[in-house]
Tab-separated table of C-alpha atoms and ligand atoms in Angstrom:
chain	number	residue	atom	x	y	z
A	1	MET	CA	-10.240	23.609	-6.647
A	2	PRO	CA	-12.859	26.099	-5.335
A	3	ASP	CA	-16.418	24.842	-4.865
A	4	ARG	CA	-18.096	27.171	-7.411
A	5	TYR	CA	-21.480	25.483	-7.018
A	6	LEU	CA	-21.570	26.306	-3.288
A	7	ARG	CA	-20.809	29.945	-4.096
A	8	PHE	CA	-23.488	29.986	-6.835
A	9	THR	CA	-26.150	28.674	-4.433
A	10	GLN	CA	-25.383	31.591	-2.082
A	11	SER	CA	-26.339	34.176	-4.739
A	12	GLY	CA	-29.949	35.325	-5.289
A	13	PRO	CA	-30.318	33.742	-8.762
A	14	GLY	CA	-28.418	30.650	-7.599
A	15	ARG	CA	-30.775	30.140	-4.676
A	16	PHE	CA	-33.788	30.562	-6.950
A	17	VAL	CA	-32.576	28.189	-9.678
A	18	THR	CA	-31.354	25.443	-7.344
A	19	ARG	CA	-34.558	25.547	-5.275
A	20	ARG	CA	-36.753	25.340	-8.404
A	21	LEU	CA	-34.740	22.427	-9.769
A	22	GLY	CA	-34.616	20.628	-6.405
A	23	LEU	CA	-30.786	20.660	-6.434
A	24	PRO	CA	-28.671	20.434	-3.255
A	25	GLN	CA	-28.323	23.703	-1.345
A	26	PRO	CA	-25.170	23.379	0.712
A	27	ALA	CA	-24.751	25.921	3.517
A	28	PRO	CA	-21.363	27.585	4.137
A	29	LEU	CA	-20.175	25.894	7.335
A	30	HIS	CA	-19.231	27.770	10.494
A	31	ARG	CA	-15.699	26.500	11.072
A	32	TRP	CA	-13.407	27.584	13.891
A	33	SER	CA	-11.760	30.998	13.482
A	34	ALA	CA	-10.227	33.398	15.986
A	35	GLU	CA	-13.132	35.791	15.234
A	36	ARG	CA	-15.901	33.166	15.678
A	37	PRO	CA	-14.408	30.493	17.948
A	38	VAL	CA	-17.646	29.189	19.501
A	39	LEU	CA	-21.228	28.320	18.540
A	40	GLU	CA	-23.572	31.269	18.862
A	41	GLY	CA	-26.661	30.575	20.981
A	42	PRO	CA	-27.806	28.595	24.018
A	43	LEU	CA	-27.786	24.827	24.498
A	44	LEU	CA	-30.994	23.019	25.439
A	45	LEU	CA	-30.575	19.901	27.601
A	46	VAL	CA	-33.517	17.504	27.671
A	47	THR	CA	-33.736	14.118	29.367
A	48	ALA	CA	-35.520	11.109	27.888
A	49	GLY	CA	-36.176	8.478	30.529
A	50	LYS	CA	-34.028	8.218	33.606
A	51	SER	CA	-30.532	9.666	33.116
A	52	THR	CA	-27.590	7.479	34.062
A	53	ALA	CA	-25.071	10.171	33.185
A	54	ASP	CA	-26.063	13.530	34.699
A	55	PRO	CA	-24.198	15.591	32.067
A	56	ALA	CA	-25.363	19.073	33.176
A	57	ALA	CA	-22.130	20.007	34.994
A	58	VAL	CA	-19.924	18.901	32.100
A	59	LEU	CA	-22.086	20.709	29.566
A	60	ALA	CA	-21.919	23.902	31.613
A	61	ARG	CA	-18.126	23.829	31.243
A	62	THR	CA	-18.347	23.892	27.425
A	63	GLY	CA	-19.109	27.611	27.646
A	64	LEU	CA	-22.577	27.573	26.063
A	65	PRO	CA	-25.458	28.840	28.233
A	66	VAL	CA	-27.380	25.674	29.242
A	67	HIS	CA	-31.212	25.792	29.347
A	68	THR	CA	-33.087	22.873	30.854
A	69	THR	CA	-36.533	24.156	29.878
A	70	ARG	CA	-37.507	25.470	26.483
A	71	GLU	CA	-37.833	29.245	26.352
A	72	ASP	CA	-40.193	30.965	23.925
A	73	GLY	CA	-38.343	32.757	21.155
A	74	ALA	CA	-34.966	31.127	21.908
A	75	ARG	CA	-32.956	29.833	18.952
A	76	TYR	CA	-30.801	26.945	20.069
A	77	ALA	CA	-27.229	26.441	18.856
A	78	ALA	CA	-27.284	22.954	20.349
A	79	VAL	CA	-29.695	20.426	21.745
A	80	VAL	CA	-28.432	17.559	23.894
A	81	VAL	CA	-30.885	14.739	24.561
A	82	ASP	CA	-29.835	12.594	27.482
A	83	ALA	CA	-31.184	9.138	26.612
A	84	THR	CA	-28.535	7.217	28.559
A	85	GLY	CA	-31.242	5.539	30.618
A	86	ALA	CA	-33.610	4.798	27.714
A	87	GLY	CA	-34.371	1.119	28.312
A	88	ASP	CA	-37.517	0.523	26.295
A	89	VAL	CA	-39.636	1.795	23.427
A	90	ALA	CA	-41.661	4.076	25.700
A	91	ALA	CA	-38.499	6.049	26.522
A	92	LEU	CA	-37.929	6.654	22.805
A	93	ARG	CA	-41.186	8.600	22.790
A	94	GLU	CA	-39.502	11.053	25.144
A	95	VAL	CA	-36.689	11.537	22.628
A	96	HIS	CA	-39.344	12.600	20.130
A	97	GLU	CA	-41.003	14.840	22.721
A	98	GLY	CA	-37.689	16.490	23.543
A	99	LEU	CA	-36.588	17.284	20.007
A	100	HIS	CA	-39.753	17.633	17.942
A	101	PRO	CA	-40.781	21.039	19.403
A	102	VAL	CA	-37.335	22.622	18.901
A	103	MET	CA	-36.549	21.487	15.366
A	104	ARG	CA	-37.872	24.805	14.022
A	105	SER	CA	-35.976	26.837	16.645
A	106	LEU	CA	-32.412	25.902	15.739
A	107	THR	CA	-29.651	28.201	14.541
A	108	ASP	CA	-27.863	27.377	11.301
A	109	ASP	CA	-24.928	25.044	12.143
A	110	ALA	CA	-26.736	23.811	15.289
A	111	ARG	CA	-25.420	20.660	16.948
A	112	LEU	CA	-27.823	17.843	17.840
A	113	ILE	CA	-26.336	15.326	20.250
A	114	VAL	CA	-28.045	12.283	21.684
A	115	LEU	CA	-26.358	10.734	24.707
A	116	GLY	CA	-26.920	6.984	24.832
A	117	SER	CA	-25.505	3.869	26.435
A	118	ALA	CA	-24.001	0.737	24.908
A	119	PRO	CA	-26.702	-1.760	23.883
A	120	ASP	CA	-26.825	-4.418	26.617
A	121	PRO	CA	-26.419	-8.000	25.320
A	122	ALA	CA	-28.308	-9.236	28.412
A	123	ASP	CA	-31.375	-6.988	27.932
A	124	HIS	CA	-32.963	-7.013	24.484
A	125	HIS	CA	-35.453	-4.241	25.342
A	126	GLN	CA	-32.663	-1.891	26.363
A	127	ALA	CA	-30.567	-2.993	23.358
A	128	ALA	CA	-33.489	-2.302	21.013
A	129	ALA	CA	-34.044	1.161	22.447
A	130	GLN	CA	-30.339	2.071	22.392
A	131	GLN	CA	-29.799	0.745	18.873
A	132	ALA	CA	-32.904	2.667	17.782
A	133	LEU	CA	-31.068	5.854	18.707
A	134	GLU	CA	-28.486	5.128	16.017
A	135	GLY	CA	-31.073	5.067	13.225
A	136	PHE	CA	-32.703	8.122	14.736
A	137	VAL	CA	-29.512	10.174	14.823
A	138	ARG	CA	-28.390	9.164	11.353
A	139	SER	CA	-31.773	10.221	9.959
A	140	LEU	CA	-31.652	13.466	11.902
A	141	GLY	CA	-28.261	14.272	10.364
A	142	LYS	CA	-29.676	13.699	6.897
A	143	GLU	CA	-32.700	15.960	7.333
A	144	ALA	CA	-31.399	18.699	9.639
A	145	GLY	CA	-29.967	20.887	6.805
A	146	ARG	CA	-28.274	24.326	7.018
A	147	GLY	CA	-24.947	22.977	8.229
A	148	ARG	CA	-26.484	21.264	11.270
A	149	THR	CA	-25.007	17.995	12.467
A	150	ALA	CA	-26.221	15.089	14.605
A	151	GLN	CA	-24.244	12.541	16.634
A	152	LEU	CA	-24.841	9.715	19.078
A	153	LEU	CA	-22.440	9.678	22.003
A	154	ARG	CA	-22.491	6.349	23.835
A	155	LEU	CA	-21.370	6.887	27.396
A	156	ALA	CA	-20.131	4.009	29.537
A	157	PRO	CA	-21.372	4.160	33.159
A	158	ASP	CA	-19.745	7.097	34.989
A	159	ALA	CA	-18.164	8.411	31.766
A	160	ALA	CA	-19.809	11.857	31.720
A	161	GLU	CA	-16.662	13.585	33.049
A	162	ALA	CA	-14.440	11.670	30.601
A	163	ALA	CA	-16.669	12.926	27.772
A	164	GLU	CA	-15.824	16.591	28.361
A	165	SER	CA	-13.229	16.936	25.588
A	166	THR	CA	-15.565	15.118	23.187
A	167	LEU	CA	-18.533	17.328	24.067
A	168	ARG	CA	-16.346	20.428	23.708
A	169	PHE	CA	-15.351	19.274	20.219
A	170	LEU	CA	-18.824	18.274	19.075
A	171	LEU	CA	-20.371	21.443	20.524
A	172	SER	CA	-17.968	23.734	18.676
A	173	PRO	CA	-17.313	24.924	15.109
A	174	ARG	CA	-14.353	22.509	15.083
A	175	SER	CA	-16.619	19.569	14.254
A	176	ALA	CA	-18.295	21.319	11.288
A	177	TYR	CA	-17.807	18.421	8.843
A	178	VAL	CA	-18.454	15.539	11.296
A	179	SER	CA	-22.021	14.245	11.260
A	180	GLY	CA	-23.991	11.042	11.729
A	181	GLN	CA	-21.320	9.508	13.959
A	182	VAL	CA	-21.646	7.040	16.818
A	183	ILE	CA	-18.837	7.628	19.300
A	184	GLY	CA	-18.179	5.628	22.463
A	185	VAL	CA	-16.596	7.133	25.576
A	186	GLU	CA	-15.295	5.042	28.462
A	187	ALA	CA	-14.727	6.173	32.026
A	188	THR	CA	-11.069	6.752	32.827
A	189	GLU	CA	-9.390	6.791	36.208
A	190	THR	CA	-7.439	9.931	35.533
A	191	ILE	CA	-8.558	12.732	33.270
A	192	THR	CA	-5.633	14.899	32.253
A	193	ALA	CA	-7.416	18.237	31.923
A	194	PRO	CA	-5.185	20.775	30.164
A	195	GLU	CA	-4.340	23.987	32.027
A	196	ASP	CA	-5.150	26.159	29.023
A	197	ARG	CA	-8.238	24.988	27.140
A	198	ASP	CA	-7.240	26.994	24.051
A	199	ARG	CA	-3.860	25.261	23.950
A	200	PRO	CA	-4.571	21.709	25.178
A	201	LEU	CA	-1.399	20.368	23.565
A	202	ALA	CA	0.985	22.884	25.177
A	203	GLY	CA	4.122	21.076	26.283
A	204	ARG	CA	3.308	18.018	24.132
A	205	THR	CA	5.219	16.680	21.148
A	206	ALA	CA	3.386	15.431	18.076
A	207	LEU	CA	4.741	13.621	15.032
A	208	VAL	CA	2.772	13.773	11.776
A	209	THR	CA	3.694	11.539	8.841
A	210	GLY	CA	3.124	12.907	5.337
A	211	ALA	CA	3.216	16.480	6.664
A	212	ALA	CA	4.678	18.170	3.570
A	213	ARG	CA	1.276	18.955	2.069
A	214	GLY	CA	-2.469	18.250	2.020
A	215	ILE	CA	-4.165	16.887	5.098
A	216	GLY	CA	-0.872	16.180	6.906
A	217	GLU	CA	0.205	19.825	6.599
A	218	ALA	CA	-3.161	20.928	8.032
A	219	VAL	CA	-2.800	18.428	10.896
A	220	ALA	CA	0.657	19.780	11.760
A	221	GLU	CA	-0.665	23.362	11.594
A	222	THR	CA	-3.667	22.600	13.782
A	223	LEU	CA	-1.715	20.655	16.409
A	224	ALA	CA	0.793	23.542	16.529
A	225	ARG	CA	-2.100	26.011	16.959
A	226	TYR	CA	-3.166	23.943	19.992
A	227	GLY	CA	0.313	24.306	21.445
A	228	ALA	CA	2.131	21.144	20.338
A	229	ARG	CA	5.733	21.047	19.217
A	230	VAL	CA	5.374	19.330	15.858
A	231	VAL	CA	7.749	16.980	14.130
A	232	CYS	CA	6.886	16.919	10.435
A	233	LEU	CA	7.870	13.730	8.642
A	234	ASP	CA	7.885	13.136	4.894
A	235	VAL	CA	9.906	11.362	2.198
A	236	PRO	CA	13.345	12.758	1.214
A	237	GLN	CA	11.907	13.844	-2.191
A	238	ALA	CA	9.588	16.250	-0.305
A	239	GLU	CA	12.393	17.665	1.855
A	240	ALA	CA	12.037	21.316	0.766
A	241	ASP	CA	8.281	21.333	1.381
A	242	VAL	CA	8.392	19.543	4.716
A	243	ARG	CA	11.189	21.824	5.937
A	244	ALA	CA	9.124	24.872	4.980
A	245	VAL	CA	6.106	23.544	6.922
A	246	ALA	CA	8.216	22.714	9.996
A	247	GLU	CA	9.932	26.100	9.910
A	248	ARG	CA	6.646	27.982	9.621
A	249	LEU	CA	5.313	26.111	12.675
A	250	GLY	CA	8.478	26.383	14.747
A	251	GLY	CA	8.815	22.592	14.625
A	252	GLN	CA	11.274	20.040	13.357
A	253	ALA	CA	11.459	18.270	9.980
A	254	LEU	CA	12.296	14.593	9.682
A	255	THR	CA	12.857	13.150	6.216
A	256	LEU	CA	12.506	9.422	5.926
A	257	ASP	CA	10.456	6.895	4.039
A	258	ILE	CA	7.945	5.447	6.446
A	259	THR	CA	8.225	2.060	4.710
A	260	ALA	CA	11.887	1.680	5.748
A	261	ALA	CA	12.280	-1.417	7.930
A	262	ASP	CA	13.796	0.684	10.728
A	263	ALA	CA	11.534	3.772	10.371
A	264	GLY	CA	10.153	3.360	13.907
A	265	GLU	CA	13.624	3.054	15.389
A	266	ARG	CA	14.792	6.160	13.545
A	267	ILE	CA	11.777	8.107	14.789
A	268	ALA	CA	12.469	6.929	18.340
A	269	ALA	CA	16.115	8.000	17.993
A	270	ALA	CA	15.023	11.469	16.782
A	271	LEU	CA	12.746	11.839	19.831
A	272	PRO	CA	14.904	11.006	22.847
A	273	ASP	CA	12.523	12.893	25.151
A	274	GLY	CA	9.510	10.879	24.000
A	275	LEU	CA	6.373	11.515	22.010
A	276	ASP	CA	2.788	12.277	23.014
A	277	VAL	CA	0.935	12.171	19.706
A	278	LEU	CA	1.656	9.965	16.712
A	279	VAL	CA	-0.421	10.745	13.625
A	280	HIS	CA	-0.220	8.178	10.838
A	281	ASN	CA	-1.315	10.332	7.913
A	282	ALA	CA	1.036	9.431	5.038
A	283	GLY	CA	-0.856	7.523	2.383
A	284	ILE	CA	-0.845	6.840	-1.337
A	285	THR	CA	-3.213	5.618	-4.043
A	286	ARG	CA	-2.329	3.475	-7.085
A	287	ASP	CA	-5.775	2.982	-8.618
A	288	ARG	CA	-6.611	0.280	-11.184
A	289	ARG	CA	-9.365	-2.281	-11.411
A	290	LEU	CA	-8.108	-5.567	-10.000
A	291	ALA	CA	-7.942	-7.137	-13.480
A	292	ASN	CA	-5.391	-4.454	-14.478
A	293	MET	CA	-3.573	-4.114	-11.175
A	294	ALA	CA	0.012	-5.342	-11.263
A	295	ALA	CA	1.516	-6.612	-8.018
A	296	ASP	CA	3.738	-3.534	-7.608
A	297	ARG	CA	0.641	-1.285	-7.288
A	298	TRP	CA	-0.843	-3.621	-4.732
A	299	ASP	CA	2.401	-3.845	-2.739
A	300	ALA	CA	3.125	-0.095	-2.727
A	301	VAL	CA	-0.293	0.823	-1.321
A	302	LEU	CA	-0.443	-1.979	1.242
A	303	ASP	CA	3.097	-1.160	2.346
A	304	VAL	CA	2.718	2.626	2.852
A	305	ASN	CA	-0.885	2.670	4.095
A	306	LEU	CA	-0.923	-0.407	6.315
A	307	ALA	CA	2.287	-2.420	6.807
A	308	ALA	CA	4.347	0.690	7.652
A	309	VAL	CA	1.692	1.850	10.118
A	310	LEU	CA	1.719	-1.543	11.855
A	311	ARG	CA	5.529	-1.734	11.877
A	312	THR	CA	6.232	1.779	13.185
A	313	THR	CA	3.460	1.515	15.772
A	314	ASP	CA	4.903	-1.746	17.086
A	315	GLN	CA	8.438	-0.322	17.152
A	316	LEU	CA	7.440	2.897	18.931
A	317	LEU	CA	5.314	1.084	21.527
A	318	ALA	CA	8.113	-1.438	22.151
A	319	ALA	CA	10.669	1.385	22.509
A	320	GLY	CA	8.421	3.144	25.056
A	321	THR	CA	8.612	6.332	23.005
A	322	LEU	CA	4.913	7.136	23.467
A	323	ARG	CA	4.281	8.676	26.868
A	324	ARG	CA	2.098	6.742	29.286
A	325	GLY	CA	-1.154	8.558	30.063
A	326	THR	CA	-0.981	11.214	27.357
A	327	GLY	CA	0.192	8.932	24.519
A	328	ARG	CA	-2.168	9.088	21.537
A	329	ILE	CA	-2.011	7.255	18.237
A	330	VAL	CA	-4.332	8.455	15.486
A	331	ALA	CA	-4.323	6.587	12.175
A	332	THR	CA	-5.955	7.616	8.911
A	333	ALA	CA	-8.500	5.295	7.363
A	334	SER	CA	-10.951	6.364	4.645
A	335	ILE	CA	-14.596	5.882	3.805
A	336	ALA	CA	-13.247	3.808	0.893
A	337	GLY	CA	-12.193	1.311	3.567
A	338	ILE	CA	-15.807	1.152	4.766
A	339	ALA	CA	-17.780	1.365	1.508
A	340	GLY	CA	-15.248	0.057	-1.029
A	341	ASN	CA	-14.528	1.864	-4.285
A	342	THR	CA	-14.118	0.886	-7.927
A	343	GLY	CA	-10.441	0.759	-8.850
A	344	GLN	CA	-9.348	0.831	-5.224
A	345	THR	CA	-9.207	-2.775	-4.030
A	346	ASN	CA	-5.659	-2.134	-2.799
A	347	TYR	CA	-6.449	1.221	-1.155
A	348	ALA	CA	-9.726	0.075	0.423
A	349	ALA	CA	-8.044	-3.081	1.738
A	350	SER	CA	-5.285	-0.978	3.321
A	351	LYS	CA	-7.743	1.462	4.900
A	352	ALA	CA	-10.067	-1.273	6.184
A	353	GLY	CA	-6.929	-2.867	7.635
A	354	ILE	CA	-6.333	0.341	9.607
A	355	ILE	CA	-9.778	-0.057	11.172
A	356	GLY	CA	-8.935	-3.643	12.141
A	357	LEU	CA	-5.623	-2.521	13.641
A	358	VAL	CA	-7.249	0.234	15.694
A	359	ARG	CA	-10.044	-1.913	17.116
A	360	SER	CA	-7.710	-4.742	18.069
A	361	LEU	CA	-4.813	-2.738	19.472
A	362	ALA	CA	-6.758	-0.060	21.363
A	363	PRO	CA	-7.646	-2.013	24.544
A	364	ARG	CA	-4.178	-3.584	24.802
A	365	ALA	CA	-2.315	-0.332	24.103
A	366	ALA	CA	-4.354	1.370	26.834
A	367	ALA	CA	-3.798	-1.435	29.361
A	368	GLU	CA	-0.118	-2.073	28.648
A	369	HIS	CA	1.172	1.344	27.545
A	370	GLY	CA	-1.393	3.930	28.687
A	371	VAL	CA	-1.834	4.990	25.051
A	372	THR	CA	-5.100	5.390	23.112
A	373	VAL	CA	-5.464	4.281	19.494
A	374	ASN	CA	-8.147	5.759	17.236
A	375	ALA	CA	-8.718	6.442	13.549
A	376	VAL	CA	-10.261	9.139	11.422
A	377	ALA	CA	-11.948	8.084	8.195
A	378	PRO	CA	-12.081	11.084	5.850
A	379	GLY	CA	-14.649	11.286	3.067
A	380	PHE	CA	-14.309	13.727	0.163
A	381	ILE	CA	-11.717	16.286	1.275
A	382	GLU	CA	-10.687	19.182	-0.991
A	383	THR	CA	-7.013	18.429	-1.694
A	384	LYS	CA	-4.728	18.092	-4.704
A	385	MET	CA	-5.661	14.397	-4.700
A	386	THR	CA	-9.397	15.083	-5.129
A	387	ALA	CA	-8.847	18.050	-7.494
A	388	ALA	CA	-7.377	15.536	-9.943
A	389	VAL	CA	-10.579	13.448	-9.953
A	390	PRO	CA	-12.644	13.833	-13.191
A	391	LEU	CA	-15.342	16.555	-12.960
A	392	PHE	CA	-18.509	14.446	-12.687
A	393	ILE	CA	-17.064	11.975	-10.210
A	394	ARG	CA	-15.705	14.927	-8.231
A	395	GLU	CA	-19.110	16.645	-8.172
A	396	ALA	CA	-20.795	13.403	-7.049
A	397	GLY	CA	-18.206	12.966	-4.284
A	398	ARG	CA	-18.740	16.524	-3.110
A	399	ARG	CA	-22.529	16.491	-3.054
A	400	MET	CA	-23.325	12.940	-1.903
A	401	ASN	CA	-23.303	13.734	1.787
A	402	SER	CA	-25.690	15.372	4.232
A	403	LEU	CA	-23.838	18.709	4.132
A	404	GLY	CA	-23.768	18.784	0.298
A	405	GLN	CA	-20.098	19.782	0.037
A	406	GLY	CA	-16.551	18.513	0.363
A	407	GLY	CA	-14.625	18.840	3.593
A	408	LEU	CA	-11.404	20.802	4.080
A	409	PRO	CA	-8.107	19.393	5.363
A	410	VAL	CA	-8.651	21.401	8.562
A	411	ASP	CA	-11.819	19.380	9.284
A	412	VAL	CA	-9.761	16.190	9.472
A	413	ALA	CA	-7.084	18.034	11.452
A	414	GLU	CA	-9.529	19.330	14.077
A	415	THR	CA	-10.887	15.806	14.563
A	416	ILE	CA	-7.369	14.465	15.034
A	417	ALA	CA	-6.634	17.285	17.512
A	418	TRP	CA	-9.647	16.244	19.612
A	419	LEU	CA	-8.494	12.589	19.636
A	420	ALA	CA	-4.962	13.787	20.511
A	421	ASP	CA	-6.159	15.897	23.439
A	422	PRO	CA	-4.697	14.776	26.792
A	423	ALA	CA	-8.281	14.901	28.135
A	424	SER	CA	-9.518	12.413	25.493
A	425	GLY	CA	-8.255	9.314	27.349
A	426	GLY	CA	-11.801	7.886	27.434
A	427	VAL	CA	-11.985	7.812	23.638
A	428	ASN	CA	-10.256	4.624	22.515
A	429	GLY	CA	-10.690	2.214	19.611
A	430	GLN	CA	-13.028	4.603	17.807
A	431	VAL	CA	-13.226	5.162	14.048
A	432	VAL	CA	-14.650	8.612	13.418
A	433	ARG	CA	-15.689	9.544	9.910
A	434	VAL	CA	-15.010	13.086	8.734
A	435	CYS	CA	-17.244	12.945	5.706
A	436	GLY	CA	-20.240	15.273	6.204
A	437	GLN	CA	-22.227	12.035	6.645
A	438	SER	CA	-21.357	10.646	3.236
A	439	LEU	CA	-23.933	8.406	1.624
A	440	LEU	CA	-21.080	6.059	0.709
A	441	GLY	CA	-20.703	3.290	3.242
A	442	ALA	CA	-23.473	4.783	5.337
B	1	NAD	P1	-1.350	13.768	-0.254
B	1	NAD	O1	-0.947	12.851	-1.348
B	1	NAD	O2	-1.655	15.188	-0.583
B	1	NAD	O3	-0.222	13.770	0.885
B	1	NAD	C1	0.351	12.588	1.376
B	1	NAD	C2	1.739	12.897	1.933
B	1	NAD	O4	2.271	11.637	2.398
B	1	NAD	C3	2.697	13.442	0.885
B	1	NAD	O5	3.376	14.583	1.387
B	1	NAD	C4	3.642	12.285	0.632
B	1	NAD	O6	4.955	12.689	0.255
B	1	NAD	C5	3.631	11.584	1.987
B	1	NAD	N1	4.073	10.186	1.850
B	1	NAD	C6	3.684	9.297	0.925
B	1	NAD	N2	4.360	8.145	1.082
B	1	NAD	C7	5.198	8.303	2.118
B	1	NAD	C8	6.161	7.483	2.756
B	1	NAD	N3	6.411	6.251	2.304
B	1	NAD	N4	6.843	7.966	3.818
B	1	NAD	C9	6.619	9.230	4.260
B	1	NAD	N5	5.711	10.059	3.699
B	1	NAD	C10	5.021	9.606	2.634
B	1	NAD	O7	-2.597	13.046	0.467
B	1	NAD	P2	-3.819	13.682	1.312
B	1	NAD	O8	-4.958	13.863	0.394
B	1	NAD	O9	-3.369	14.807	2.135
B	1	NAD	O10	-4.166	12.421	2.255
B	1	NAD	C11	-3.583	12.232	3.530
B	1	NAD	C12	-4.174	10.956	4.135
B	1	NAD	O11	-5.600	11.016	4.155
B	1	NAD	C13	-3.828	9.688	3.348
B	1	NAD	O12	-3.632	8.618	4.241
B	1	NAD	C14	-5.071	9.458	2.518
B	1	NAD	O13	-5.201	8.111	2.148
B	1	NAD	C15	-6.150	9.898	3.488
B	1	NAD	N6	-7.419	10.278	2.854
B	1	NAD	C16	-7.512	11.367	2.023
B	1	NAD	C17	-8.750	11.702	1.474
B	1	NAD	C18	-8.938	12.900	0.570
B	1	NAD	O14	-10.062	13.171	0.157
B	1	NAD	N7	-7.898	13.668	0.253
B	1	NAD	C19	-9.869	10.926	1.742
B	1	NAD	C20	-9.742	9.824	2.584
B	1	NAD	C21	-8.515	9.523	3.151
């Protein structure tokens, strides 16, 4: 379903009418393409307080020219404010001083990134200052406009190097629909930097559930573009479609119902050489208000979206199928699991359950198996599922976010590809929303 409103606002009369009526004016987003693969313009690095991270060297490797002093006439494609050492309210003033003068000198689609530290439970002044950054960044995302995004990256001590893959993602067109996020990065002993930065998944195997169509198809496509050999899994009823996707990507199709008691064992048997990336994408909805929801609707959604994810994850970890060091599990939550949604008690419960699973399992999976566990939480994504939503609800879903438009399946896929990157070992237990900073569950 094309976004006709977005196209209308790009025309002369459309711009005039929407401005006069005070209607949203979404900007076409600069997404990754072979023709425009990087942000266009320099990056300004400013420090608020004493830095505990020293990110200059890592930022230089992202490919953007790094300025450390503001230059007259420059239009910045990115501003990074290093507030890792901000320990009191006075240091917050320096965040204002760093960003306030450049807010009118940003390119469209500019990236605003604040580097912070975890709030310290033993120091309430530091905790106040660091938590303040969250409100600051979320507000910045809401007012920045023109496809610009804002994020808070919380770096653990000595985690600047481990944050490289995350900074590369956030400072690129790949993160076009990710805004207002707080992402933590831990230091890791070994950082598996890929040989070819354009193909970070070369030599890796990735399995995507629900890959016959929609977001799963885009995930398989994107992981293949980054060099992965993809195994596309879907139900037997979708065999023709999933085979076509696998064939197009030079991968392998696997037809099975993920709710089968032995699904994990069958996946392990199909991958005797092991697996690097497991993407739990398959999901269903069976909407009804709770008063009208029969048990079969409840069971089907909880089984596909949550129980099967738990079961196959346990089986694949126990079988040692996921490779130590580069093993990555990415599950799919939803903003419905954060905000709740009328008619979706079953769906929201299943997706909130995914968040619980990820936060609990992540530290143990890293310690015991050398595998990270993260989730994406998509907002309104333009798919067949959302095209079927009634017009007014669909329009509200599309516009009620800071970017004023729905996301595309590729936006979710790019986020999953970053979490799947062998160099993303420091990103663990995170739930990253791909929702254009939706007002729902904000
Ligand atoms: P979709 O319905 O287009 O595709 C889902 C795929 O999963 C289908 O190919 C289906 O056959 C497969 N599948 C379903 N049950 C299965 C099972 N038991 N075993 C194996 N495969 C199975 O959905 P989508 O819109 O692409 O969504 C993908 C994921 O993203 C889901 O988890 C969904 O909940 C989540 N999500 C989507 C949106 C959105 O706006 N579209 C928003 C938030 C979250």
